[in-house]
Coordinates of C-alpha atoms in Angstrom, one line a residue:
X27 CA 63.0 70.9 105.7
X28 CA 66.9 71.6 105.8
X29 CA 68.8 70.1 102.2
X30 CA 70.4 66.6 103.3
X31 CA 73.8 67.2 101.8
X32 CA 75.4 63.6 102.0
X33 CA 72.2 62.3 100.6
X34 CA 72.2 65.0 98.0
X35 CA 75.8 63.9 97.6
X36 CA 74.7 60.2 97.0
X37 CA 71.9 60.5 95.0
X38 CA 74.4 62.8 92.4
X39 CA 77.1 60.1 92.9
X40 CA 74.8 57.1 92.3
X41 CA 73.2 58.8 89.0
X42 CA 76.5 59.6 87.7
X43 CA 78.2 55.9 87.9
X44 CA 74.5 54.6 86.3
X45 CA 75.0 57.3 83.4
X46 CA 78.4 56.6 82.9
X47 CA 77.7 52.6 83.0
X48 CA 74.9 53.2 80.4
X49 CA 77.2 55.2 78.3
X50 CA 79.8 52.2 78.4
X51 CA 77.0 49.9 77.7
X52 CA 76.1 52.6 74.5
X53 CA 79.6 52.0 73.1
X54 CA 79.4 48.0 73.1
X55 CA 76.3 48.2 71.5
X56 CA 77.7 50.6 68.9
X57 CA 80.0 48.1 68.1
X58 CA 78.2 44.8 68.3
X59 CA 75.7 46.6 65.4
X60 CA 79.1 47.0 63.3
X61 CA 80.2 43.2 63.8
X62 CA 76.3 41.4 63.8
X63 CA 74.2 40.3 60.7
X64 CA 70.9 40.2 63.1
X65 CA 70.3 43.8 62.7
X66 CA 70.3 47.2 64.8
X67 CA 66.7 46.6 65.7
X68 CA 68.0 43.3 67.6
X69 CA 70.5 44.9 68.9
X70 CA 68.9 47.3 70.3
X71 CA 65.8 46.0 71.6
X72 CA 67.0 42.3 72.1
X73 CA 70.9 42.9 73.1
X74 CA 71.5 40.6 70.2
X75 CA 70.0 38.0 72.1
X76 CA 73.6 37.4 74.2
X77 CA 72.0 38.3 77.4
X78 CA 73.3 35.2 79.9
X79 CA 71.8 34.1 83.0
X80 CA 73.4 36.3 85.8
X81 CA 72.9 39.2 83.6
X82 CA 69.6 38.3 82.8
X83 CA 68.4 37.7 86.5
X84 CA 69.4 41.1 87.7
X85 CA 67.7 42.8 84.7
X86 CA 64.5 40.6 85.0
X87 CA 64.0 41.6 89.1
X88 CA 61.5 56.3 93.9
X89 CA 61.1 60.4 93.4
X90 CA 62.7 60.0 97.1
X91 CA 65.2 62.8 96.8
X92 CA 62.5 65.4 97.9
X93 CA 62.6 63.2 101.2
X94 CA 66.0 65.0 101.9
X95 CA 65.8 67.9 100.4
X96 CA 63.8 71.2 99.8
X97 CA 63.3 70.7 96.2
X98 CA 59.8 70.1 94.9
X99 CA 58.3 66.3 94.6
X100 CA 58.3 66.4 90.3
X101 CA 61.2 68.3 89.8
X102 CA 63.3 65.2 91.4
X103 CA 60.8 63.0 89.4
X104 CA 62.5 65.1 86.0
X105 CA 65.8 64.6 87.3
X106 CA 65.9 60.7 87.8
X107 CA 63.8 60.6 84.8
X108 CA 66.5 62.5 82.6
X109 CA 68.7 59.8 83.7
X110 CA 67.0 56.8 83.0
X111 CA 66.3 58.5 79.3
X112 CA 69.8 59.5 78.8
X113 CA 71.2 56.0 78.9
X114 CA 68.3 54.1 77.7
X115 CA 68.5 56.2 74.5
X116 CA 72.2 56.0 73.6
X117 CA 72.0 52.6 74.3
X118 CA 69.2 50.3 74.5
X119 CA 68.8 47.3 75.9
X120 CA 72.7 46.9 76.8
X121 CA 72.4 49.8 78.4
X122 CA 69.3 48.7 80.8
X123 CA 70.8 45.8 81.0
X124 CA 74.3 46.8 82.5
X125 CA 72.8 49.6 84.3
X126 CA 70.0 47.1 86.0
X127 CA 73.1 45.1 87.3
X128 CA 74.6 48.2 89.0
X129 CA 70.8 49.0 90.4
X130 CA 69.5 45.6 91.5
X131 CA 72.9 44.6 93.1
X132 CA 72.7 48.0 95.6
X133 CA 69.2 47.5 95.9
X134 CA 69.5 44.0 97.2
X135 CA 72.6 44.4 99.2
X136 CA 71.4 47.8 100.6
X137 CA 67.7 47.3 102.0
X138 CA 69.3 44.1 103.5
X139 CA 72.0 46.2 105.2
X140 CA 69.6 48.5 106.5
X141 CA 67.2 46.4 108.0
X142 CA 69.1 45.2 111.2
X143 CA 69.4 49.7 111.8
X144 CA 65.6 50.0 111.7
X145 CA 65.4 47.1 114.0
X146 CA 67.6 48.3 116.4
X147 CA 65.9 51.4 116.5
X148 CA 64.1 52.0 119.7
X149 CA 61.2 54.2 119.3
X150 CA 58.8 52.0 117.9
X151 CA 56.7 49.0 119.9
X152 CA 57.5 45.2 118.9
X153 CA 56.1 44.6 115.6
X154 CA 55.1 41.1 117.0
X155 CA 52.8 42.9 119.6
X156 CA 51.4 45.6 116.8
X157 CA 50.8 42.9 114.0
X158 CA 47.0 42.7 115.2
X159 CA 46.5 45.3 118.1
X160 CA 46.4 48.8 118.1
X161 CA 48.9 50.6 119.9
X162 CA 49.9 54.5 118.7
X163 CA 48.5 53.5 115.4
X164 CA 46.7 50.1 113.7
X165 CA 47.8 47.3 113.1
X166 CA 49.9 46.9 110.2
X167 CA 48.7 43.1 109.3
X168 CA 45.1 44.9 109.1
X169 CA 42.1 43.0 108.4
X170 CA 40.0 42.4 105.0
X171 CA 36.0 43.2 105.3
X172 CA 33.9 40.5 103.8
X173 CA 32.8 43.0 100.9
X174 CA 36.2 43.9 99.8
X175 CA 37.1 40.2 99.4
X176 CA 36.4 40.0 96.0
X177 CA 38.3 43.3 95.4
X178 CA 41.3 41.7 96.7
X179 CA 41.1 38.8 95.1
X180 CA 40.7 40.6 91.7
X181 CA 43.5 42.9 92.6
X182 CA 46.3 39.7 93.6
X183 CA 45.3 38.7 89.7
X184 CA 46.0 42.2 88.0
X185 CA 49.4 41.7 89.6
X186 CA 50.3 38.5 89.7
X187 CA 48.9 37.2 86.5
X188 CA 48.9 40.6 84.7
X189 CA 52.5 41.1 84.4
X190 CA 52.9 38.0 82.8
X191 CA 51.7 40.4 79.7
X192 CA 54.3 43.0 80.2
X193 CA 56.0 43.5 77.1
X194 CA 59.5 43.8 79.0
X195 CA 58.9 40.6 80.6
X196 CA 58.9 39.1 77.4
X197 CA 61.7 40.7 75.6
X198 CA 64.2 39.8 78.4
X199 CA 63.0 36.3 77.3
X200 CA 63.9 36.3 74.0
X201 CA 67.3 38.5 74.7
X202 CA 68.4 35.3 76.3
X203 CA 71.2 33.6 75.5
X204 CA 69.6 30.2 74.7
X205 CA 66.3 28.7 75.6
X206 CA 67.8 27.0 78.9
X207 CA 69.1 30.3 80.1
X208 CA 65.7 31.7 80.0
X209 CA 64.0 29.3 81.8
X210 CA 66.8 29.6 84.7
X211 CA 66.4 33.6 84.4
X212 CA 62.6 33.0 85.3
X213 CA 62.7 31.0 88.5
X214 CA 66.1 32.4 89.8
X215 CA 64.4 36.2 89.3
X216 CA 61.2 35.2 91.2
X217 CA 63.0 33.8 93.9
X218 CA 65.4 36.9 93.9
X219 CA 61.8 39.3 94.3
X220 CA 60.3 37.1 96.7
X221 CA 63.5 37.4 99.1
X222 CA 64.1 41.2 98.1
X223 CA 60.7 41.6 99.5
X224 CA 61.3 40.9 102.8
X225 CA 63.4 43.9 104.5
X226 CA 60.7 46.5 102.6
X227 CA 58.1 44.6 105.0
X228 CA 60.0 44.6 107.8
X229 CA 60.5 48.1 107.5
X230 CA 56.5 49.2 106.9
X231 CA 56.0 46.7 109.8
X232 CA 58.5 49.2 112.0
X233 CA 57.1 52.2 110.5
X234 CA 53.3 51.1 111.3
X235 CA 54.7 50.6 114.9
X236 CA 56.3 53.9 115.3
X237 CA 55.8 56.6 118.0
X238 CA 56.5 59.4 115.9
X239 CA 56.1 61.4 118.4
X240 CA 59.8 60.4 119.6
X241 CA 61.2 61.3 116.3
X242 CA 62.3 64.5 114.6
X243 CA 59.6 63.4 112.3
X244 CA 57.1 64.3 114.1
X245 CA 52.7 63.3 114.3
X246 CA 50.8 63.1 112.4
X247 CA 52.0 59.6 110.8
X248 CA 53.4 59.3 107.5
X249 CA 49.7 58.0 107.0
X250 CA 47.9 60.5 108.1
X251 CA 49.7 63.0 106.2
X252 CA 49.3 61.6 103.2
X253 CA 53.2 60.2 102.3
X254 CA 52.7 56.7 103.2
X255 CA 54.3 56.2 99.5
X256 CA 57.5 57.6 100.8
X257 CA 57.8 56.0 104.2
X258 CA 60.7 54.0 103.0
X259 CA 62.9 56.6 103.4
X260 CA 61.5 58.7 105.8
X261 CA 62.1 55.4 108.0
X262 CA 65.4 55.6 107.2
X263 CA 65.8 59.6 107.5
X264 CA 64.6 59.5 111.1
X265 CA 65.2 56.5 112.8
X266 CA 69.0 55.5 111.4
X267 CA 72.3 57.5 111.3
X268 CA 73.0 59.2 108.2
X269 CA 75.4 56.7 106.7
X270 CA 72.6 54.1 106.7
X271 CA 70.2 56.4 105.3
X272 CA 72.5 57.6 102.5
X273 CA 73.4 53.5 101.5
X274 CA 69.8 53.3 101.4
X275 CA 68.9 56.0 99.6
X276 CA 71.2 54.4 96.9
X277 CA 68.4 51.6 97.2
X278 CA 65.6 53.3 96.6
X279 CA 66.7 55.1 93.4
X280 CA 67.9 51.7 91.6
X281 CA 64.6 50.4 92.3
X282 CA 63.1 53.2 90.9
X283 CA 65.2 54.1 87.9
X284 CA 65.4 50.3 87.0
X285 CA 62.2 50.2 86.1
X286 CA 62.1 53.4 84.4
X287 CA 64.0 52.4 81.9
X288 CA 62.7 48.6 81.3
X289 CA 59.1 50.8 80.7
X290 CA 60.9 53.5 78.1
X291 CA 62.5 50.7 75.9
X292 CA 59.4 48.2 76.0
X293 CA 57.0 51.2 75.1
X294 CA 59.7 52.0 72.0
X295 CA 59.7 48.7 71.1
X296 CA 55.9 48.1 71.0
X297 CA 55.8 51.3 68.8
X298 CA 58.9 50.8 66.7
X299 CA 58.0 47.2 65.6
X300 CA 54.4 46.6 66.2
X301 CA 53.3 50.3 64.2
X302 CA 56.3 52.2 62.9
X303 CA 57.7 49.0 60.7
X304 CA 54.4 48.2 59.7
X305 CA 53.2 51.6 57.9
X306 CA 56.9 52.5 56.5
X307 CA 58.3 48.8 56.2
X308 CA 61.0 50.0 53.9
X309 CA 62.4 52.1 56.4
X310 CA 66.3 52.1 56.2
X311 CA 68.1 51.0 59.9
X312 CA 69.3 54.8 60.5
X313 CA 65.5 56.0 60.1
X314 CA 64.6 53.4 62.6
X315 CA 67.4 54.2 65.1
X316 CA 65.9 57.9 64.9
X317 CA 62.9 56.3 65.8
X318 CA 63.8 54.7 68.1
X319 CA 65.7 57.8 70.0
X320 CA 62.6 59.8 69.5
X321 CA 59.8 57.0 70.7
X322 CA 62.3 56.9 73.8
X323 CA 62.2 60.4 74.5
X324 CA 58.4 61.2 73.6
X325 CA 57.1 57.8 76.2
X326 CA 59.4 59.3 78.5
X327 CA 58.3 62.6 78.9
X328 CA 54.7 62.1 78.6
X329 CA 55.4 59.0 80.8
X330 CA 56.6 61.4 83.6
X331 CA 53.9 64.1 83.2
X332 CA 51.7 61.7 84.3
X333 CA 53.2 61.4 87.9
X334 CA 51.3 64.9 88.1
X335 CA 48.3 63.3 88.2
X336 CA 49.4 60.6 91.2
X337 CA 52.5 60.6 93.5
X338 CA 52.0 57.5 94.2
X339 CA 54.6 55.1 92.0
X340 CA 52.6 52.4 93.4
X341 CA 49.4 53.9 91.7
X342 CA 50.9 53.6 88.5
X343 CA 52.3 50.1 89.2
X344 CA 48.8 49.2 90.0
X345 CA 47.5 50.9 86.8
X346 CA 49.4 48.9 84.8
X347 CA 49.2 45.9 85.8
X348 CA 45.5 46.8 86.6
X349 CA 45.4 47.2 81.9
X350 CA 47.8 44.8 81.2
X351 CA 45.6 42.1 82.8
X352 CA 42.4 43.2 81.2
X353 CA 43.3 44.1 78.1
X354 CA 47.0 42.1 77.3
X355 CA 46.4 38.9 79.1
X356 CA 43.4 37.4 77.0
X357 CA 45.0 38.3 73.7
X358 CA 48.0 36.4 74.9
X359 CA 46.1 33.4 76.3
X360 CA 44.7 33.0 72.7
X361 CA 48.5 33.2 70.9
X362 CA 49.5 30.9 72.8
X363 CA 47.2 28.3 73.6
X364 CA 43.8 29.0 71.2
X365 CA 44.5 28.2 67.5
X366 CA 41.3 29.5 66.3
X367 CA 42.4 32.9 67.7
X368 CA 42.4 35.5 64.8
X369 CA 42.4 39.4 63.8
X370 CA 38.8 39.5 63.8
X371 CA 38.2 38.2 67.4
X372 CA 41.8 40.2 68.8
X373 CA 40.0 43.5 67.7
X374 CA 36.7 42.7 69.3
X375 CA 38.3 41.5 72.5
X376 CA 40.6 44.8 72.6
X377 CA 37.5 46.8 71.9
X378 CA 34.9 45.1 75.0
X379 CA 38.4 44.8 77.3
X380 CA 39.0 48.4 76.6
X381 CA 35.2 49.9 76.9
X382 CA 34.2 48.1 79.4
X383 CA 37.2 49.0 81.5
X384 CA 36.8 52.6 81.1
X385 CA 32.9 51.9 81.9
X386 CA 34.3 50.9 85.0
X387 CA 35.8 54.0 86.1
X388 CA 39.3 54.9 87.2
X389 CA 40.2 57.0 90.0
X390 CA 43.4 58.1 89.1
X391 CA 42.6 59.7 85.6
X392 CA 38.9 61.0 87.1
X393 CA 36.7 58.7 85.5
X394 CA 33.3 58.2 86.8
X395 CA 31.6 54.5 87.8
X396 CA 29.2 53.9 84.4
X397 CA 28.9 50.0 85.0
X398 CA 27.4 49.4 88.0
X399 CA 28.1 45.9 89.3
X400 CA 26.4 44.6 91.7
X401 CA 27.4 45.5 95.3
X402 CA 28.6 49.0 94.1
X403 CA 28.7 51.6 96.8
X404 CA 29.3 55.5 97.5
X405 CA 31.8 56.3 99.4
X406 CA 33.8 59.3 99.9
X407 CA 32.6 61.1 97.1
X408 CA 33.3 57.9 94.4
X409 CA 32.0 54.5 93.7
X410 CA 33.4 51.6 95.0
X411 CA 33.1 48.6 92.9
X412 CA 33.1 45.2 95.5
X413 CA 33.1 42.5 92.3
X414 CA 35.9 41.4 90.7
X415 CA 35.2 43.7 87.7
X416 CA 38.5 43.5 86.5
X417 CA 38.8 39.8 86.2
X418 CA 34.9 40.1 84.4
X419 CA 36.4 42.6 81.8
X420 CA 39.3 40.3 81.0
X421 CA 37.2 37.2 80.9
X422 CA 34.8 38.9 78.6
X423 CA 37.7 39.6 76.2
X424 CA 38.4 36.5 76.6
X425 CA 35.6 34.7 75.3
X426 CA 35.0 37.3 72.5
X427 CA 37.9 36.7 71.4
X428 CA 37.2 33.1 71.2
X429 CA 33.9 33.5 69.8
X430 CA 34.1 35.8 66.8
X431 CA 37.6 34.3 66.1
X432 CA 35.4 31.3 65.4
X433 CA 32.6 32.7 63.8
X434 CA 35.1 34.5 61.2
X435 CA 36.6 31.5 60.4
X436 CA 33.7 29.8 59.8
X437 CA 32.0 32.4 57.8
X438 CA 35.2 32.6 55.5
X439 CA 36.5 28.8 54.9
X440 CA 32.5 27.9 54.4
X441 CA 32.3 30.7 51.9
X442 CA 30.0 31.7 52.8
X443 CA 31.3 35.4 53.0
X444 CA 33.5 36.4 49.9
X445 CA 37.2 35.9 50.5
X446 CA 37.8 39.3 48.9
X447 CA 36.4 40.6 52.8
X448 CA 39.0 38.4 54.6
X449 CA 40.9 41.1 55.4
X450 CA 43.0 39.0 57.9
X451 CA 43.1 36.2 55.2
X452 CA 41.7 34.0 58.1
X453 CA 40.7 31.5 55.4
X454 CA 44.5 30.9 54.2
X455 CA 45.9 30.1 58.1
X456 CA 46.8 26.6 58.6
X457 CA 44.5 24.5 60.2
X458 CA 44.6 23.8 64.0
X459 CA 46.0 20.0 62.9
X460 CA 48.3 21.5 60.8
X461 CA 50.2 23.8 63.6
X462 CA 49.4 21.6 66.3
X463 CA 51.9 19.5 64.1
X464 CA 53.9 22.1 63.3
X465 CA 54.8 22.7 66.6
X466 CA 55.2 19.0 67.7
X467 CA 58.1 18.6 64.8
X468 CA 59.8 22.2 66.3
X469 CA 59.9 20.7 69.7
X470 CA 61.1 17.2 68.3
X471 CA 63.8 19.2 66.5
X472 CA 64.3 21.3 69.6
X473 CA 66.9 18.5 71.4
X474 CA 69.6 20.8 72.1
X475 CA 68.0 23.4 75.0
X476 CA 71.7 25.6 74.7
X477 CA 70.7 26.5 71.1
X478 CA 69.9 30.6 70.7
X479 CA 66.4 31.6 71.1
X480 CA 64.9 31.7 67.7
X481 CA 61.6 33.0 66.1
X482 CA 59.1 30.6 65.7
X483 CA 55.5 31.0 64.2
X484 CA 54.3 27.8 66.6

């Protein structure tokens, strides 16, 4: 394949204004740490908690530039991921942040501006007629068999309810500017996705109805071949002119590269906090800004050699989601809404979430089917699981969770086991009464929703 210069061009262009932006974003974090008594680590991970609503919906909301050129698939995987590293380490959250606004904004504007170009195009059959008949290839609504219902159903969870786990879900909550402010950023940001969504549709819908015969692309299908990952912007390399292609190329990469980053710096945050603070807690601020840089850097190399093992960002998207859901979600659920919930039970419940999804196999890192579920078949080569065995794994976390949170709290406040084996002093938490009134007197206090977002134990 001949090297695309203006898309080359674009692609160096569009990297260069988000490195600079993060850079700029770098320096004002600098000097909020200088003027703030909330800390670097706030700073840094939270954006001092001054992120406001427009700011917040853009940052709340690729590996395409082998499309265009001759340069191999994880090399330009490196080279957006050098990017994304660069800024998110000198700056943090600002820097995500400011460089998500940049991102999102050409992402939105851009597929939009595209779409009416692939429409116009006219080498592919009406997508109204192709939506359920087969013409030069299937439909592209498709069809569900009744033994993979279950399987879908199960998957629409992982990512639906799943990411509401995410760790950088939550820390663009508390990094709002008041408690109001996050509310907005959550049902402004979903509507943003939901109409986002649409041109990336329209587009598969156009590429499902292509000849591609009458293109320089050529048969087989994208499909066929393999790249159905990349049909974004092999759409737009082969069926619009190249001024279209390069604005949406532009597209592509924010998408990609803003969630890049959002990954690197909740990862260092998890690690940072959650670990690092916990086994050296006297650790000065410089120690943990070194920390931080290096967590950064490590997650995102080792985060990238993992694309070796699947192309497909999606994959990994689904991955995630796929062990936030069965793992993350029922220790949340408990947090938040179980009072009994302790460190006994959140151990068990990330022990069976964790074995039994592993039991359960996972293509993409090679594991085999152990737990046979009912309706299991062979196919291809691997098993295919037709229950929801994701939604079992997290519901069995779930109720372990539940359970020997319970049992441990029994066994310690009856005495009946010594208190010197409370190692999660489960006997000296406050009683469900006790916090249920806790929280009632916070939310009494609470009148004023512009106040900042604080810590609160309820």
């Amino acid at each position: 394949m001949a090297v695309h210069i203006p898309g080359l061009i674009m692609m160096f262009l569009f990297y260069l204004l988000v490195l600079g932006i993060g850079i700029w974003a770098s320096i004002k974090s600098k000097k909020m740490e200088k003027n703030t008594h909330s800390g670097q680590l706030e700073v840094s991970f939270l954006a001092n908690r001054k992120v406001g609503l427009a700011m917040g919906v853009f940052t709340m909301t690729g590996v395409t530039v082998s499309v265009f050129s001759d340069l191999p698939l994880s090399l330009c995987i490196w080279i957006a991921a050098a990017v994304a590293i660069t800024y998110t380490l000198l700056g943090g959250l600002y820097s995500v942040v400011f460089t998500n606004i940049v991102q999102l904004s050409l992402v939105f504007c851009s597929l939009w501006l595209c779409n009416p170009f692939v429409l116009a195009s006219d080498v592919y059959t009406d997508i109204t007629k192709t939506a359920f008949n087969n013409t030069s290839q299937a439909s592209w609504i498709g069809h569900i068999e009744p033994d993979d219902v279950w399987r879908w159903i199960d998957n629409f969870l992982a990512m639906s309810v799943g990411n509401l786990a995410f760790q950088d879900f939550h820390q663009r909550i508390l990094s709002s500017s008041s408690t109001s402010t996050a509310r907005m950023i959550c049902f402004i940001a979903a509507g943003v996705v939901l109409i986002t969504g649409i041109p990336p549709v329209l587009i598969g819908a156009v590429a499902a109805s292509t000849d591609w015969n009458s293109t320089t692309y050529g048969s087989p299908s994208p499909y066929e071949r393999g790249e159905a990952a990349m049909v974004l912007p092999i759409i737009l390399l082969h069926l619009t002119s190249t001024t279209i292609f390069v604005v949406g190329m532009g597209a592509i990469a924010g998408a990609a590269m803003s969630s890049t980053d959002s990954c690197l710096l909740a990862a260092t945050s998890i690690f940072t906090t959650n670990i690092y603070k916990i086994i050296r807690h006297k650790a000065s601020h410089r120690e943990l800004q070194w920390v931080i840089r290096v967590s950064i850097a490590v997650v995102g190399i080792v985060g990238t050699s993992l694309t070796h093992l699947d192309s497909s960002i999606l994959a990994f998207w689904i991955l995630s989601s796929d062990l936030t859901y069965t793992i993350m979600l029922p220790q949340l659920i408990c947090i938040l809404f179980i009072r009994v919930s302790n460190g006994y039970g959140a151990i068990t419940g990330y022990v069976v979430s964790f074995v039994m999804r592993v039991l359960c196999g996972e293509p993409v890192f090679n594991l085999p089917v152990i737990l046979h579920f009912p309706g299991c078949t062979w196919k291809d080569g691997v098993y295919i699981q037709h229950w929801p065995f994701k939604t079992i794994c997290m519901l069995s976390a779930l109720i372990s969770i539940v359970m020997i949170s319970y049992v441990a709290s029994f066994l310690f406040n009856k005495d009946i086991l010594p208190e010197r084996w409370d190692v999660f002093k489960v006997k000296h938490q406050k009683t469900p009464t006790d916090g249920a009134k806790g929280c009632d007197g916070e939310k009494a206090a609470a009148t004023n929703e512009n106040e900042p977002m604080l810590e609160r134990d309820c």
